């Protein structure tokens, strides 16, 4: 099963680095729509992603049209995450190959895009008096909900202790 995480015009390198790490540990592909508020060689971006960069399946797109051309070729359904959406992210059944799309940290996704795709717009519930969650937190919440629905394919589901054995009882 393939999960695609899309960042539209990300502005903060640390958020993108954290999201890259989430993609690496979950096996999700990362798609970035330009322009970005930093360069891919930004020191803060690399630091936030630690040593996970070589595990990434990452693609860059010059603009929304470039991305949607690729997405249409892949025949993957898009879900647009926004604080302005009407539907909860947990009420959706996410298909294999889907793309979960997140907007800029300071502006979100364009409203015309949301309005044209209203049935595919979802939100993470939060207190009404606060603006939004951090972008990297939102991506992690969404990714793990989808992976939970898919029963965490190809992910390690058990951990081991370094000093003890879970199977030995004293």
XYZ file of N, CA and C in Angstrom, residues 19-128:
330
model
N 8.609 16.332 8.726
C 7.695 15.572 7.866
C 8.474 14.559 7.031
N 9.643 14.943 6.562
C 10.490 14.008 5.818
C 10.832 12.802 6.686
N 11.125 13.043 7.946
C 11.422 11.932 8.856
C 10.191 11.042 9.036
N 9.016 11.634 9.180
C 7.777 10.856 9.279
C 7.590 10.013 8.019
N 7.850 10.584 6.862
C 7.732 9.831 5.611
C 8.704 8.657 5.596
N 9.930 8.903 6.016
C 10.934 7.840 5.999
C 10.532 6.672 6.898
N 10.083 6.950 8.110
C 9.775 5.859 9.048
C 8.458 5.162 8.737
N 7.602 5.777 7.925
C 6.334 5.144 7.568
C 6.345 4.567 6.158
N 7.358 4.887 5.374
C 7.402 4.427 3.987
C 6.567 5.264 3.043
N 6.087 6.408 3.492
C 5.284 7.285 2.640
C 6.182 8.062 1.682
N 5.666 8.359 0.507
C 6.384 9.205 -0.444
C 6.096 10.668 -0.093
N 7.088 11.519 -0.275
C 6.935 12.951 -0.011
C 6.951 13.703 -1.328
N 5.942 14.547 -1.524
C 5.809 15.370 -2.724
C 5.787 16.830 -2.273
N 6.633 17.648 -2.876
C 6.706 19.059 -2.502
C 6.405 19.917 -3.724
N 5.390 20.783 -3.557
C 5.012 21.722 -4.604
C 5.702 23.055 -4.319
N 6.451 23.553 -5.284
C 7.156 24.833 -5.153
C 6.187 25.992 -5.390
N 6.564 27.196 -4.984
C 7.838 27.587 -4.390
C 7.892 27.245 -2.901
N 9.110 27.052 -2.425
C 9.343 26.782 -1.013
C 9.975 28.026 -0.382
N 9.850 28.146 0.925
C 10.429 29.268 1.640
C 11.876 29.023 2.039
N 12.505 28.017 1.454
C 13.876 27.622 1.773
C 14.383 26.767 0.621
N 15.629 26.371 0.678
C 16.181 25.496 -0.358
C 16.322 24.081 0.189
N 16.329 23.081 -0.680
C 16.495 21.695 -0.211
C 17.822 21.443 0.497
N 18.767 22.338 0.352
C 20.055 22.170 1.029
C 20.122 22.930 2.349
N 19.007 23.527 2.759
C 18.982 24.308 4.000
C 19.446 23.464 5.187
N 20.352 24.010 5.977
C 20.928 23.293 7.122
C 19.851 22.884 8.125
N 18.880 23.770 8.380
C 17.826 23.456 9.350
C 16.924 22.328 8.842
N 16.701 22.291 7.543
C 15.913 21.211 6.943
C 16.626 19.879 7.140
N 17.891 19.835 6.811
C 18.660 18.602 6.944
C 18.751 18.155 8.399
N 18.932 19.113 9.291
C 19.055 18.771 10.711
C 17.753 18.162 11.246
N 16.610 18.742 10.880
C 15.328 18.227 11.358
C 15.061 16.825 10.831
N 15.517 16.535 9.618
C 15.317 15.208 9.036
C 16.364 14.199 9.475
N 17.356 14.680 10.212
C 18.459 13.860 10.709
C 19.086 13.052 9.583
N 19.351 11.806 9.842
C 20.043 10.994 8.834
C 19.060 10.098 8.059
N 17.851 10.582 7.874
C 16.827 9.790 7.192
C 16.677 10.142 5.706
N 17.416 11.130 5.219
C 17.204 11.625 3.860
C 17.380 10.543 2.800
N 18.326 9.639 2.992
C 18.552 8.617 1.968
C 17.444 7.553 1.941
N 16.542 7.564 2.906
C 15.405 6.640 2.917
C 14.180 7.215 2.208
N 14.245 8.471 1.825
C 13.074 9.163 1.283
C 12.827 8.885 -0.189
N 11.549 8.791 -0.512
C 11.072 8.823 -1.887
C 10.481 10.226 -2.027
N 11.249 11.158 -2.596
C 10.829 12.563 -2.625
C 10.792 13.088 -4.056
N 9.740 13.867 -4.346
C 9.571 14.474 -5.668
C 9.222 15.947 -5.488
N 9.682 16.761 -6.433
C 9.402 18.200 -6.420
C 8.611 18.567 -7.664
N 7.713 19.532 -7.521
C 6.864 19.993 -8.617
C 6.957 21.510 -8.685
N 6.984 22.042 -9.878
C 7.140 23.488 -10.054
C 5.917 24.278 -9.591
N 4.730 23.654 -9.662
C 3.491 24.349 -9.284
C 2.376 23.315 -9.120
N 1.178 23.782 -8.770
C 0.039 22.885 -8.569
C -0.298 22.120 -9.852
N -0.270 22.796 -11.000
C -0.597 22.119 -12.265
C 0.356 20.952 -12.529
N 1.633 21.167 -12.276
C 2.640 20.127 -12.451
C 2.329 18.930 -11.537
N 2.004 19.215 -10.284
C 1.669 18.135 -9.353
C 0.404 17.397 -9.791
N -0.669 18.146 -10.110
C -1.930 17.491 -10.464
C -1.809 16.680 -11.755
N -0.926 17.064 -12.637
C -0.664 16.259 -13.826
C -0.095 14.899 -13.415
N 0.871 14.912 -12.496
C 1.442 13.655 -11.990
C 0.379 12.834 -11.252
N -0.362 13.474 -10.371
C -1.386 12.786 -9.565
C -2.430 12.130 -10.474
N -2.838 12.805 -11.533
C -3.808 12.230 -12.473
C -3.227 11.012 -13.187
N -1.937 11.061 -13.537
C -1.278 9.905 -14.159
C -1.282 8.704 -13.221
N -1.124 8.964 -11.936
C -1.079 7.901 -10.930
C -2.476 7.407 -10.553
N -3.489 8.183 -10.914
C -4.877 7.841 -10.608
C -5.117 7.721 -9.098
N -4.403 8.527 -8.310
C -4.576 8.523 -6.857
C -5.530 9.622 -6.412
N -6.339 9.318 -5.445
C -7.305 10.293 -4.935
C -6.625 11.252 -3.963
N -6.969 12.531 -4.068
C -6.433 13.554 -3.164
C -7.407 13.842 -2.031
N -6.848 14.065 -0.851
C -7.586 14.555 0.306
C -6.871 15.802 0.794
N -7.631 16.872 0.942
C -7.070 18.176 1.255
C -7.323 18.502 2.721
N -6.253 18.633 3.490
C -6.363 18.921 4.915
C -6.385 20.427 5.125
N -7.409 20.880 5.854
C -7.576 22.314 6.065
C -8.405 22.564 7.317
N -8.068 23.625 8.025
C -8.889 24.047 9.171
C -10.244 24.545 8.695
N -10.394 24.820 7.408
C -11.643 25.347 6.845
C -12.591 24.248 6.379
N -12.146 23.003 6.417
C -12.948 21.888 5.899
C -14.127 21.570 6.811
N -15.118 20.915 6.257
C -16.341 20.540 6.962
C -16.293 19.115 7.514
N -15.512 18.236 6.905
C -15.482 16.824 7.261
C -14.301 16.488 8.164
N -14.524 15.562 9.095
C -13.423 15.103 9.950
C -12.557 14.091 9.204
N -11.278 14.141 9.436
C -10.333 13.239 8.774
C -10.571 11.780 9.144
N -11.149 11.510 10.297
C -11.402 10.137 10.737
C -12.655 9.534 10.103
N -13.455 10.340 9.425
C -14.680 9.852 8.798
C -14.453 9.378 7.361
N -13.227 9.414 6.911
C -12.888 9.056 5.539
C -12.223 7.680 5.522
N -12.523 6.896 4.499
C -11.818 5.643 4.252
C -10.812 5.938 3.139
N -9.535 5.889 3.460
C -8.482 6.296 2.534
C -8.024 5.124 1.669
N -8.076 5.291 0.350
C -7.669 4.201 -0.542
C -6.155 4.137 -0.742
N -5.688 2.994 -1.144
C -4.285 2.806 -1.507
C -3.919 3.819 -2.581
N -2.731 4.381 -2.459
C -2.248 5.331 -3.454
C -2.764 6.739 -3.281
N -3.470 7.002 -2.179
C -4.028 8.338 -1.992
C -2.941 9.370 -1.707
N -3.286 10.613 -1.955
C -2.427 11.757 -1.702
C -3.092 12.607 -0.634
N -2.389 12.871 0.474
C -2.919 13.775 1.482
C -2.148 15.083 1.341
N -2.895 16.159 1.128
C -2.325 17.441 0.718
C -2.465 18.456 1.843
N -1.341 19.118 2.145
C -1.285 20.132 3.202
C -0.747 21.428 2.616
N -1.283 22.551 3.079
C -0.883 23.852 2.557
C 0.214 24.521 3.356
N 0.497 25.731 2.966
C 1.516 26.557 3.617
C 1.203 26.738 5.094
N 2.237 26.847 5.889
C 2.064 27.056 7.326
C 1.336 28.357 7.624
N 1.544 29.378 6.818
C 0.966 30.697 7.100
C -0.356 30.969 6.393
N -0.738 30.138 5.434
C -1.940 30.438 4.661
C -2.810 29.226 4.353
N -2.306 28.031 4.543
C -3.069 26.838 4.188
C -3.147 26.648 2.689
N -4.156 25.913 2.254
C -4.379 25.675 0.828
C -5.269 26.767 0.250
N -5.135 27.056 -1.041
C -5.986 28.075 -1.666
C -7.471 27.716 -1.541
N -8.288 28.708 -1.194
C -9.719 28.446 -0.999
C -10.411 27.975 -2.264
N -9.981 28.441 -3.436
C -10.621 27.966 -4.666
C -10.379 26.473 -4.866
N -9.201 25.981 -4.493
C -8.897 24.556 -4.558
C -9.795 23.775 -3.592
N -9.943 24.296 -2.387
C -10.805 23.640 -1.397
C -12.253 23.601 -1.877
N -12.741 24.722 -2.378
C -14.140 24.812 -2.802
C -14.435 23.846 -3.956
N -13.500 23.709 -4.891
C -13.687 22.804 -6.034
C -13.644 21.339 -5.619
N -13.060 21.064 -4.452
C -12.877 19.685 -3.989
C -13.508 19.466 -2.622
N -14.624 20.102 -2.369
C -15.221 20.118 -1.023
C -15.454 18.733 -0.428
N -15.811 17.740 -1.257
C -16.064 16.396 -0.729
C -14.783 15.705 -0.269
N -13.639 16.195 -0.703
C -12.353 15.599 -0.332
C -11.575 16.453 0.663
N -12.229 17.459 1.220
C -11.578 18.324 2.208
C -11.874 17.803 3.605
N -10.828 17.685 4.416
C -10.984 17.159 5.768
C -10.225 18.029 6.766
N -10.666 17.936 8.010
C -10.024 18.706 9.072
C -9.735 17.821 10.263
N -8.763 18.239 11.038
C -8.467 17.625 12.323
C -9.176 18.487 13.362
N -10.100 17.921 14.152
C -10.819 18.735 15.128
C -9.872 19.373 16.155
N -10.213 20.593 16.533
C -9.424 21.317 17.535
C -10.301 22.381 18.182
N -9.780 23.013 19.193
C -10.523 24.053 19.900
C -10.864 25.192 18.929
N -12.080 25.733 19.029
C -12.510 26.747 18.062
C -11.787 28.088 18.199
